[in-house]
Coordinates of C-alpha atoms and ligand atoms in Angstrom, one line a residue:
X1 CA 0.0 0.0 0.0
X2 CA 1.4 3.3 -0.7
X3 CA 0.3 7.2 0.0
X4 CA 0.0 9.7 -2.7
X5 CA -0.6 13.7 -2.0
X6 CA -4.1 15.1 -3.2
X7 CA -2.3 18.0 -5.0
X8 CA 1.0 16.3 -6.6
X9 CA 0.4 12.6 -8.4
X10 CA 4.3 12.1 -8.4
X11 CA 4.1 11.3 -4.2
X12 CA 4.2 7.3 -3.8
X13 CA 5.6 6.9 -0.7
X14 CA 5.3 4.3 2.3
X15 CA 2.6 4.7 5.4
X16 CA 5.7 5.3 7.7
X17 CA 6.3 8.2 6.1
X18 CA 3.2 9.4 5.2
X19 CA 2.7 9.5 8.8
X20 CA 6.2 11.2 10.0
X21 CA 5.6 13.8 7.3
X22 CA 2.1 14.3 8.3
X23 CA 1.0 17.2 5.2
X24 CA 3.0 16.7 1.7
X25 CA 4.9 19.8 1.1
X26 CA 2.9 21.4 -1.5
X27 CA 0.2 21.3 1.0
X28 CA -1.6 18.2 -0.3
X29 CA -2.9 15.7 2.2
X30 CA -1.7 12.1 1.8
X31 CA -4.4 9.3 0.7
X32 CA -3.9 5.6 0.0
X33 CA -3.1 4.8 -3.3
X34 CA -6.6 2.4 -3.3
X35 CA -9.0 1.6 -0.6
X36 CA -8.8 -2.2 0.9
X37 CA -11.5 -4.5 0.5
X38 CA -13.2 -6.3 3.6
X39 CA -16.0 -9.0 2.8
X40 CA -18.7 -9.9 4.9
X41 CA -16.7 -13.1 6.0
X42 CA -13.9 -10.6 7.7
X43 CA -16.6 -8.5 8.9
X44 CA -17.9 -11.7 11.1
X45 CA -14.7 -13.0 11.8
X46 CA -13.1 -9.2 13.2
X47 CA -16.0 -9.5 14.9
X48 CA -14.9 -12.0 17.4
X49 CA -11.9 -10.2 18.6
X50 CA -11.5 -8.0 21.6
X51 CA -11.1 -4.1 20.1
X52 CA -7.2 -4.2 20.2
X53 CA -7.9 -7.2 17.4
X54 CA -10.2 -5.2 15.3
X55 CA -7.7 -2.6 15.4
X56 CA -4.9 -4.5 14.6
X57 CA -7.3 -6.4 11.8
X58 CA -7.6 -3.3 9.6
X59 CA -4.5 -0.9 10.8
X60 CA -2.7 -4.2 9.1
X61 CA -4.7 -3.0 5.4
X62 CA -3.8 0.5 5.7
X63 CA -0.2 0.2 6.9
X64 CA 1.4 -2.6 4.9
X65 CA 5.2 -1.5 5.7
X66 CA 4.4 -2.1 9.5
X67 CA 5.2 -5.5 11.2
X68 CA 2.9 -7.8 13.1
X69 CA 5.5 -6.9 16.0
X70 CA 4.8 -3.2 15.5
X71 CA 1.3 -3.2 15.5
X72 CA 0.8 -5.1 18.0
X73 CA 3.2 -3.1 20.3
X74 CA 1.5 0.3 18.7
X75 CA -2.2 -0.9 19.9
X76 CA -1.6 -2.8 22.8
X77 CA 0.0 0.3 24.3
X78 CA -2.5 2.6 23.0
X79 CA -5.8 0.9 23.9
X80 CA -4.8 0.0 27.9
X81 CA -7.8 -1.0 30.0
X82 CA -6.5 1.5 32.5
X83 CA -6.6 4.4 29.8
X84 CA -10.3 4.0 29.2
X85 CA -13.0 4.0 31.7
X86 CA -14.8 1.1 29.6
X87 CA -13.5 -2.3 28.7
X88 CA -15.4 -2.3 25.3
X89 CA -13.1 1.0 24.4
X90 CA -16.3 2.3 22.3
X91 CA -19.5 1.2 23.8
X92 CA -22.9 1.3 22.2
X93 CA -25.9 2.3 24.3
X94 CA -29.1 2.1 22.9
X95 CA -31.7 5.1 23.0
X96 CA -34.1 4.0 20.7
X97 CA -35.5 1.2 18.7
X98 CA -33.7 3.0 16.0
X99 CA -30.8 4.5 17.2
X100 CA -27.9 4.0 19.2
X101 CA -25.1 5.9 20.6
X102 CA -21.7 5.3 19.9
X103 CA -19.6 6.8 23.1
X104 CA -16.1 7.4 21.9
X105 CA -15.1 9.8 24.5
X106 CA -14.0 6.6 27.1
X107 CA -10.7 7.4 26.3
X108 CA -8.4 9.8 29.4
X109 CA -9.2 12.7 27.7
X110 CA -13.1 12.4 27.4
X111 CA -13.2 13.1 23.7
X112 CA -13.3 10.7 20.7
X113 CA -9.8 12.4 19.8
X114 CA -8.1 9.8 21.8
X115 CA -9.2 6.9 19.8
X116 CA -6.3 8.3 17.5
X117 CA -4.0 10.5 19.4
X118 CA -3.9 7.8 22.0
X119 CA -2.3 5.6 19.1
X120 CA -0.9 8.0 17.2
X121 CA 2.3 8.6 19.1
X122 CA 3.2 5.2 18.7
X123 CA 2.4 4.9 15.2
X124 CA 4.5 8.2 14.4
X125 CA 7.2 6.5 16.8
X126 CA 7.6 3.6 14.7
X127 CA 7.4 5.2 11.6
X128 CA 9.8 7.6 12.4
X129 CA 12.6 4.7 13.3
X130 CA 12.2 3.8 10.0
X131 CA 12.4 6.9 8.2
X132 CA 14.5 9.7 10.7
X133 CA 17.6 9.0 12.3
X134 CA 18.7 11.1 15.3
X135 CA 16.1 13.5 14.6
X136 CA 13.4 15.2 17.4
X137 CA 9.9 14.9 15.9
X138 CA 8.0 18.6 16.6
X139 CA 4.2 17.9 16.7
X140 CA 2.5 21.3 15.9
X141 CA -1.1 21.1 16.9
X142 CA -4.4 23.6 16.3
X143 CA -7.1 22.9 18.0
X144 CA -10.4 23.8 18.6
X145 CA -10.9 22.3 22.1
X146 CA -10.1 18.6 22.3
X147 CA -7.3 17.8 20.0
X148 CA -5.0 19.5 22.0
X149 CA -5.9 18.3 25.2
X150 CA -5.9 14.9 23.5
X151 CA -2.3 15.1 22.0
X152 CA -0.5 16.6 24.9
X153 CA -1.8 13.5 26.8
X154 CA -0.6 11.3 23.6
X155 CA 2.7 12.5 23.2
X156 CA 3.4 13.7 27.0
X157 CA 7.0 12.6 27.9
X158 CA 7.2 10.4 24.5
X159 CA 11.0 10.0 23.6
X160 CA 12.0 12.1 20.8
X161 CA 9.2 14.7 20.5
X162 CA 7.8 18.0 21.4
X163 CA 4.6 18.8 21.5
X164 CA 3.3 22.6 20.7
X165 CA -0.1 23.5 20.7
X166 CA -2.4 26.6 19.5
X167 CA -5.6 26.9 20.6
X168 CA -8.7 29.9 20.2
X169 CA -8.2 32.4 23.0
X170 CA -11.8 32.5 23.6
X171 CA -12.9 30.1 21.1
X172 CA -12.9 26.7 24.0
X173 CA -15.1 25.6 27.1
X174 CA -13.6 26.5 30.5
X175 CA -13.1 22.7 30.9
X176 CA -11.4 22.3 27.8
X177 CA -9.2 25.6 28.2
X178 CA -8.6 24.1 31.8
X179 CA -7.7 20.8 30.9
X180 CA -5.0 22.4 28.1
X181 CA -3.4 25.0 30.8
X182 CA -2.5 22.8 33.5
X183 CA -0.9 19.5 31.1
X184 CA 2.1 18.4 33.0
X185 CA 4.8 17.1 31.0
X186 CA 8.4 18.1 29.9
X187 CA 8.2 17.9 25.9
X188 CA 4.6 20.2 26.2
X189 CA 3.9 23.7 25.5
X190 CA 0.6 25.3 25.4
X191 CA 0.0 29.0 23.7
X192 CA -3.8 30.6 23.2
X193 CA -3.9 32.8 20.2
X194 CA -5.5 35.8 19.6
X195 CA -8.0 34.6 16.6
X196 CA -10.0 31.7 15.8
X197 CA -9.6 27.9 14.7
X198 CA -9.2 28.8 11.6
X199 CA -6.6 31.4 12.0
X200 CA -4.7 28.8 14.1
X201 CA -4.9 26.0 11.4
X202 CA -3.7 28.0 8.9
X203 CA -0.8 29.5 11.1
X204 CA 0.1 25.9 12.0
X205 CA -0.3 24.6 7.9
X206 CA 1.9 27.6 6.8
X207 CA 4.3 26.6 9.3
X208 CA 4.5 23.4 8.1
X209 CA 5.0 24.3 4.5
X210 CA 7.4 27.0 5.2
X211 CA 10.8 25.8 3.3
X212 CA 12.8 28.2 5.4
X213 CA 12.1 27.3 8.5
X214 CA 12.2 23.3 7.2
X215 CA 15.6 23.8 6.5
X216 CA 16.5 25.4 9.9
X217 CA 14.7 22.7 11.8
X218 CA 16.5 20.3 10.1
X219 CA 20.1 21.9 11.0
X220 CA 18.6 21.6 14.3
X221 CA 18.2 18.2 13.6
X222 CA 14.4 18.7 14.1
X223 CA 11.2 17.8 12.2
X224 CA 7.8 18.7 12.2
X225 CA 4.9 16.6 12.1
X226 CA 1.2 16.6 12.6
X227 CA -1.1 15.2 15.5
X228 CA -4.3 17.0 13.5
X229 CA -6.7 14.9 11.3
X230 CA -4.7 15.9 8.8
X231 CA -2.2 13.2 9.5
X232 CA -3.6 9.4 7.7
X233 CA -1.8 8.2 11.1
X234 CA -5.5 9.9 12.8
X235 CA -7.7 9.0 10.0
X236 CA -7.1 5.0 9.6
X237 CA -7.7 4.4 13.5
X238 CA -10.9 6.5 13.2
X239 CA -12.3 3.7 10.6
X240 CA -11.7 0.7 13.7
X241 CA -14.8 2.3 15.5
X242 CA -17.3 2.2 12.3
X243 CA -16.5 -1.8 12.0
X244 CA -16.7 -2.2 15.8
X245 CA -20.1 -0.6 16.2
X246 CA -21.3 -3.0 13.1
X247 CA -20.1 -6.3 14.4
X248 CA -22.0 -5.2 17.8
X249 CA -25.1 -4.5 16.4
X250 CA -24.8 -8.0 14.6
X251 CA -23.6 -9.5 17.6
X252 CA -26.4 -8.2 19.7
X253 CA -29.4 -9.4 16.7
X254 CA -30.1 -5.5 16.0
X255 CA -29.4 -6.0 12.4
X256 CA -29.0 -9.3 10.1
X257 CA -26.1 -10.2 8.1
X258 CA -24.9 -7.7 5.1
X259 CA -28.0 -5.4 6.7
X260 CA -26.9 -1.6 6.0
X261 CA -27.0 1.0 9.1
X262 CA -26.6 4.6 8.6
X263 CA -24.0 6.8 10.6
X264 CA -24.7 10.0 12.4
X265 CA -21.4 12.4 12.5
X266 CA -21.3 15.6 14.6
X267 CA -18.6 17.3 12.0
X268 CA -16.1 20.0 12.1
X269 CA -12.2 19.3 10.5
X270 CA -14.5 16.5 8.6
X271 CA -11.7 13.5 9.9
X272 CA -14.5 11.5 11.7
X273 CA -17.0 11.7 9.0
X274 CA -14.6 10.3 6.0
X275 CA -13.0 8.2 8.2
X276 CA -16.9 6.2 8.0
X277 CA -16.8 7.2 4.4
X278 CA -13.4 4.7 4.3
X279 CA -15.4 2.2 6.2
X280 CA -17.9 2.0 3.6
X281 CA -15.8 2.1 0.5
X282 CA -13.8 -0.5 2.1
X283 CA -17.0 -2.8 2.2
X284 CA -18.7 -2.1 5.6
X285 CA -22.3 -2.0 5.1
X286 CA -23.1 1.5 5.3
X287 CA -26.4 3.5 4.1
X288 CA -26.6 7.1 4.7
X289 CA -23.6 8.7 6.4
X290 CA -25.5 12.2 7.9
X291 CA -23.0 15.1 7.8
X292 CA -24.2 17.2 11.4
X293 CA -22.7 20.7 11.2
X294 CA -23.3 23.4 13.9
X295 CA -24.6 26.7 13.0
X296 CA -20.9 27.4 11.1
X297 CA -22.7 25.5 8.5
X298 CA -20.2 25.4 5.4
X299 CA -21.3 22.0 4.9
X300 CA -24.7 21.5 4.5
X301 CA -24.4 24.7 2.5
X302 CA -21.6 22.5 0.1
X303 CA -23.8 19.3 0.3
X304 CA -26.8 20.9 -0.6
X305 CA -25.4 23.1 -3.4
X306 CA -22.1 21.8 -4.1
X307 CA -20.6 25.3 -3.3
X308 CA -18.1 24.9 -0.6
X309 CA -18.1 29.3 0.7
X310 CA -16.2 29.9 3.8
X311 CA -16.8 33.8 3.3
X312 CA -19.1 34.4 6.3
X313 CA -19.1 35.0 9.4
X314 CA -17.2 32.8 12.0
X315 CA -19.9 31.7 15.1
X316 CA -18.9 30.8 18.1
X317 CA -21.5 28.2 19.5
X318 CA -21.9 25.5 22.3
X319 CA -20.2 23.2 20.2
X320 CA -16.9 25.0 19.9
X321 CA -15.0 21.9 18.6
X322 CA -17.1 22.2 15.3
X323 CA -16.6 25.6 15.2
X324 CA -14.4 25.5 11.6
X325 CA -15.2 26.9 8.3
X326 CA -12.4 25.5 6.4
X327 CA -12.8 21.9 6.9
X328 CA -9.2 20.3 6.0
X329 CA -10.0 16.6 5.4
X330 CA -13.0 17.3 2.7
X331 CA -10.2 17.6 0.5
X332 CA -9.7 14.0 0.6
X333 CA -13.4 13.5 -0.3
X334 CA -12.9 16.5 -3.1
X335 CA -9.9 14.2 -4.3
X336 CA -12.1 11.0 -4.5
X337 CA -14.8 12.7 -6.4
X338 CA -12.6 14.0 -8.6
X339 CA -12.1 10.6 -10.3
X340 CA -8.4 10.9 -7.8
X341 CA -7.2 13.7 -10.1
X342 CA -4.9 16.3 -8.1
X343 CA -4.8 18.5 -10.9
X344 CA -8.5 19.1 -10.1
X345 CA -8.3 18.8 -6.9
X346 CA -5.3 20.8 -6.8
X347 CA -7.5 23.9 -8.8
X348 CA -10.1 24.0 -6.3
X349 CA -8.1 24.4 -3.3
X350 CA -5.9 27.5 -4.8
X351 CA -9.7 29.0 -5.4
X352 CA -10.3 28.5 -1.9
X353 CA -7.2 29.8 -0.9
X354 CA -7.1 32.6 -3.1
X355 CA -10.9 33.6 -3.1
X356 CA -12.3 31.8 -0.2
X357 CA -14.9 29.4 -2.4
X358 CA -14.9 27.2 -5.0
X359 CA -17.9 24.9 -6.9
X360 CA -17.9 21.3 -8.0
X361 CA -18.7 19.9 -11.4
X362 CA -22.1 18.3 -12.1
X363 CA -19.9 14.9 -12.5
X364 CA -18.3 15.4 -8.5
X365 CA -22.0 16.2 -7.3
X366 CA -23.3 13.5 -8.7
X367 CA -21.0 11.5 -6.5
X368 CA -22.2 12.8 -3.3
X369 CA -25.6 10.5 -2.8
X370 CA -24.1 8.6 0.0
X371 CA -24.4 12.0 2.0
X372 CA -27.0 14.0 4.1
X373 CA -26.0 17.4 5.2
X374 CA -27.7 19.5 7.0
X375 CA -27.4 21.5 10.7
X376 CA -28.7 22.2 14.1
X377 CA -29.5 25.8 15.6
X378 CA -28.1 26.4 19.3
X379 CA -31.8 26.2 20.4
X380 CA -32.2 23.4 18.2
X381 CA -28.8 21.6 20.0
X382 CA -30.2 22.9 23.7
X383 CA -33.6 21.1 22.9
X384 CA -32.2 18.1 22.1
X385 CA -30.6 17.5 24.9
X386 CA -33.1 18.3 26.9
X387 CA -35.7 16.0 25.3
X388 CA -33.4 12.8 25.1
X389 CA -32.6 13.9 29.4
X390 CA -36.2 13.7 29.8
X391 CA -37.0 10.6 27.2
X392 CA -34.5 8.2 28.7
X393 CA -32.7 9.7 31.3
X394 CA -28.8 9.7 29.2
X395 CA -27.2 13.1 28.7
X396 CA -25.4 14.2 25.9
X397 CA -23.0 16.4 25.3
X398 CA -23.8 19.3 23.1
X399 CA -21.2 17.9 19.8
X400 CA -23.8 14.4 19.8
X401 CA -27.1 16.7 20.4
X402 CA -26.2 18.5 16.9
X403 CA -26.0 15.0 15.5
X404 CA -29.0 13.8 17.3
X405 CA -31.0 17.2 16.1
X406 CA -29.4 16.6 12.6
X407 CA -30.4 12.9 12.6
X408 CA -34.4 13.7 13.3
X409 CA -34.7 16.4 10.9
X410 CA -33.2 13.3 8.5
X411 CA -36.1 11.0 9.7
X412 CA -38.2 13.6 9.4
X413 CA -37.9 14.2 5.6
X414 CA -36.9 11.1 4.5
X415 CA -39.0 8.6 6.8
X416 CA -35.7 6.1 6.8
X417 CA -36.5 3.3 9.1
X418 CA -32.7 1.6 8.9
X419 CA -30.8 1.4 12.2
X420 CA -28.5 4.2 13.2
X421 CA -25.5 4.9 15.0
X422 CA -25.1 8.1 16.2
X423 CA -21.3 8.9 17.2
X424 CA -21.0 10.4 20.5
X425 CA -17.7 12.8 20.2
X426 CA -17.7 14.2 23.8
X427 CA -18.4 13.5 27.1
X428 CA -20.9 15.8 28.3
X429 CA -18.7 16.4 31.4
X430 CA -16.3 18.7 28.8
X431 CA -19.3 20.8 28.4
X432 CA -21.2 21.3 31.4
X433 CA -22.5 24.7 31.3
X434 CA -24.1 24.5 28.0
X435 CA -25.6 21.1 29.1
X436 CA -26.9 21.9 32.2
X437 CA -28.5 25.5 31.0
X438 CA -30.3 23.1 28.3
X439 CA -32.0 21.4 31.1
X440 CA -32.8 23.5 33.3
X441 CA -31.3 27.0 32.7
X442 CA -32.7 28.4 36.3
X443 CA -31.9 25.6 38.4
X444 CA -28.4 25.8 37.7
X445 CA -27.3 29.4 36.1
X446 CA -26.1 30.5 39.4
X447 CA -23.9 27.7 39.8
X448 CA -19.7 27.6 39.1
X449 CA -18.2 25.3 36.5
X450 CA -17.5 22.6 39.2
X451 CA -21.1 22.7 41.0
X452 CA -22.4 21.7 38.0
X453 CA -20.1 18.9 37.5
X454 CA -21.3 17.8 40.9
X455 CA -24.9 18.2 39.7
X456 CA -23.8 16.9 36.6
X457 CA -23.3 13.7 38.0
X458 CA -26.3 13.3 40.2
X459 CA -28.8 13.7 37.5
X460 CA -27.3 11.6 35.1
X461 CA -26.3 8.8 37.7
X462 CA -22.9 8.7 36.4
X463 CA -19.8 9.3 38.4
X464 CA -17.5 12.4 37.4
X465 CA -14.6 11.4 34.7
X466 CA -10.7 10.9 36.1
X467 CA -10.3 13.5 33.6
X468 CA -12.3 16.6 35.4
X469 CA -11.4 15.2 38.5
X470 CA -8.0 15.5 37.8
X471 CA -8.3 19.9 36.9
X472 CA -10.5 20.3 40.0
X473 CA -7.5 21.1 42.1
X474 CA -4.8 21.0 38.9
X475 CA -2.6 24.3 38.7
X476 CA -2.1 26.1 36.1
X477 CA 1.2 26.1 34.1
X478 CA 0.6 27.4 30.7
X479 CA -0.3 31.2 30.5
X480 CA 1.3 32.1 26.8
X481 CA -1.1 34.3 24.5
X482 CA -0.1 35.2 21.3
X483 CA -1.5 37.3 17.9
X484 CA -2.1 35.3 15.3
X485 CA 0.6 36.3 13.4
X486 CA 3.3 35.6 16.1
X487 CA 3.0 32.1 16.0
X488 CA 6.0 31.2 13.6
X489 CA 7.9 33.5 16.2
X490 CA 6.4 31.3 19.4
X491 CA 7.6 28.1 17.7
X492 CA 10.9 29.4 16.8
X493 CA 11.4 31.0 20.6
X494 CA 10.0 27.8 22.4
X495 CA 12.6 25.7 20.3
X496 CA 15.3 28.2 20.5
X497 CA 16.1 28.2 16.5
Ligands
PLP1 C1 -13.1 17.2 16.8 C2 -14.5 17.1 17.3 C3 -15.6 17.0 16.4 C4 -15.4 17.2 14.9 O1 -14.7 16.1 14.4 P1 -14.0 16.2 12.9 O2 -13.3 14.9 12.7 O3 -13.1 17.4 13.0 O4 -15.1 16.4 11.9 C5 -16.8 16.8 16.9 N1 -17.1 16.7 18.2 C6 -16.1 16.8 19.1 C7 -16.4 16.7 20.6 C8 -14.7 17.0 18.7 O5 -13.8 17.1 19.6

């Protein structure tokens, strides 16, 4: 299997370094040269494996230069029992005849980030022994809220890396920003910026492509790489979870052999959402995969008129990890429906560089029947979680009530009966306020951040995450704020180059 960049058709290159390189350096992403094939007989037989199996069962597809011996030390180290407050890793609860939840936020951080960054470090440790000698790998992270948190707790202490991260000044929860400012560790650094995601993704990509400061790391005998979904080492862990929630649903009678379910994505960077869009080229029996964008709703607006228009205004909403309007991995999907042409591709994201929009052809539209876009108002989100509290007693954080609002209008218009899983990116404990003001807005408005974690916990009849436990009392050790257009100068001080 090799990796090819969606801008420049010359790239063939292994998964190893696909991974330690994390963005090609004309700014293309990297994307297997052709998608593997499961049948239904794999399906069943993955299926009898603990998670770290399943894992190892399709990882093995994706990274081909990767021994048996590597995997298996990559997963078994990144999916620990005592990382993840389940066994299962990514279990389903069922709300509805229809639907069930899919909780990936088990994981230490409480966010479905870690079912890749808690692998990832491995993965880009092992790649990198094949590919650097004697050479520091710099992880350069923007995040909107949860990737951060997710990677400093990935890489933390790894051998051999550094870990920098940008996030929104004002643009995360308190129990996100909190989580980020007090990370112990002695390879971390933590800097808010003075702009939005946006502004911090494209700092960190024009970093990254920056040939100047490539050579200069490189005298420093540094290198860069990427911990964002940009990186296939975040994407091909992401597609374990879609094949895991289908062999459950068999397992448990929900659905017969070769029986299609549709997938519910709360969607922001667009990493989760393709990385189901993978499962179901690669065979998994997938119907509708429903696109759930916040009100920053580029992409129902692209899916519904195959205009992708990030000239608007940025929102900041009760969803904040979905706050994005230049959603990186749809390139891959642009790629794909471009009959894998990077010429084409390549076209369309100068346009959006250069003029902020672009529009497909008629042809690449026509290719976009697998999706449903469409998005959730903040009172929409609020009422969902407030109706699904009072339904069945679960609480959701507000990320899975935009799918969950997303998903109904779906029913709604389309009267689709087929099963559902809904992926559940958050635990509501990240986002507390806006959950508890959804339920009862009085009752609780008075209270701080931690009372309602408290309360939190009463009414749901769940005990607190290790993870909020843990920044109850934390200090804080991070206090960097920088402008947006400082952060080239942050990286180069914290490094000393
Ligand atoms: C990152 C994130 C998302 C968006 O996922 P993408 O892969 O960027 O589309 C949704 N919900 C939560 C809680 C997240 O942290």
């Amino acid at each position: 299997m090799y990796y090819t960049s969606t801008r420049d058709k010359s790239i063939r290159i292994s998964s190893a370094e696909a991974i330690t390189k994390g963005i090609s350096a004309e700014g293309g992403l990297f994307v297997p040269t052709e998608i593997p094939h499961i049948t239904l007989d794999d399906i069943k037989r993955i299926g009898t494996l603990p998670y770290t199996g399943r894992a190892k069962e399709i990882l093995k597809l994706y990274l081909t230069d990767f021994t048996e011996d590597e995997l298996n030390y990559c997963v078994e180290g990144a999916y620990k029992k005592s990382s993840f407050s389940s066994e299962k890793i990514a279990p389903l609860y069922k709300i509805s005849d229809k639907e069930s939840i899919l909780e990936l936020w088990r994981g230490p951080t409480c966010a479905f980030k870690d079912m890749a960054l808690q692998l990832l470090p491995y993965l880009l440790s092992v790649s990198a022994s094949k590919t650097l000698k004697d050479t520091k790998i710099v992880i350069l992270v923007a995040t909107s809220g949860d990737t951060g948190k997710a990677a400093l707790e990935g890489f933390k202490d790894v051998d051999n890396t550094q870990i920098l991260v940008f996030y929104p000044v004002d643009g995360v929860s308190p129990m996100q920003k909190l989580q980020m400012t007090t990370q112990e560790g002695n390879n971390v650094s933590v800097c808010a910026i003075k702009g939005n995601f946006d502004d911090a993704q494209s700092g960190v990509k024009s970093i990254f492509t920056n040939s100047e400061i490539k050579k200069k790391f490189a005298e420093n005998h540094l290198a860069f790489s990427s911990a964002n979904s940009i990186n296939i080492g975040r994407l091909v862990p992401q597609i374990v979870y879609y094949v895991y929630a289908y062999v459950k649903l068999l397992a448990n009678e929900e659905i017969s052999e070769g029986e299609k379910i549709n997938v519910v994505v709360p969607t922001g960077n667009f990493g989760n959402i393709l990385a189901a869009f993978y499962a179901k080229n690669m065979g998994l029996p997938i119907g509708k995969l429903v696109c759930a964008s916040n009100e920053n709703k580029v992409l129902y607006d692209f899916f519904s008129t195959g205009v992708y228009d990030r000239n608007r205004e940025f929102k900041l909403t009760s969803s904040p990890s979905m706050d994005i309007l230049i959603s990186s991995n749809l390139e891959r999907l642009i790629y794909r429906i471009a009959g894998g042409s990077a010429e084409a591709n390549r076209s369309l994201m100068s346009q959006l560089k250069e003029n902020g929009h672009y529009e497909i052809t008629d042809s690449m539209k026509a290719q976009l029947d697998d999706f449903y876009g469409n998005y959730a108002s903040e009172k929409e989100t609020a009422d969902t979680i407030k109706a699904i509290y009072e339904d069945t007693g679960y609480v959701i954080d507000t990320h899975t009530a935009v799918a969950a609002a997303v998903y109904k209008k779906y029913t709604d218009n389309s009267g689709d009966k087929t099963k559902t899983v809904i992926a559940s990116t958050a635990s509501p404990f990240k986002f507390t306020r806006s959950v508890m003001d959804a339920i009862d807005k009085a009752k609780y408005d008075s209270m701080t951040d931690f009372e309602l974690v408290d309360e939190l916990s009463k009414i749901a009849n769940v005990a607190v995450p290790q993870a909020i436990e843990d920044i109850r009392t934390a200090p804080v050790i991070h206090n960097r704020v920088c402008d947006r257009t400082q952060m080239e100068e942050t990286v180069r001080k914290i490094l000393g180059v």
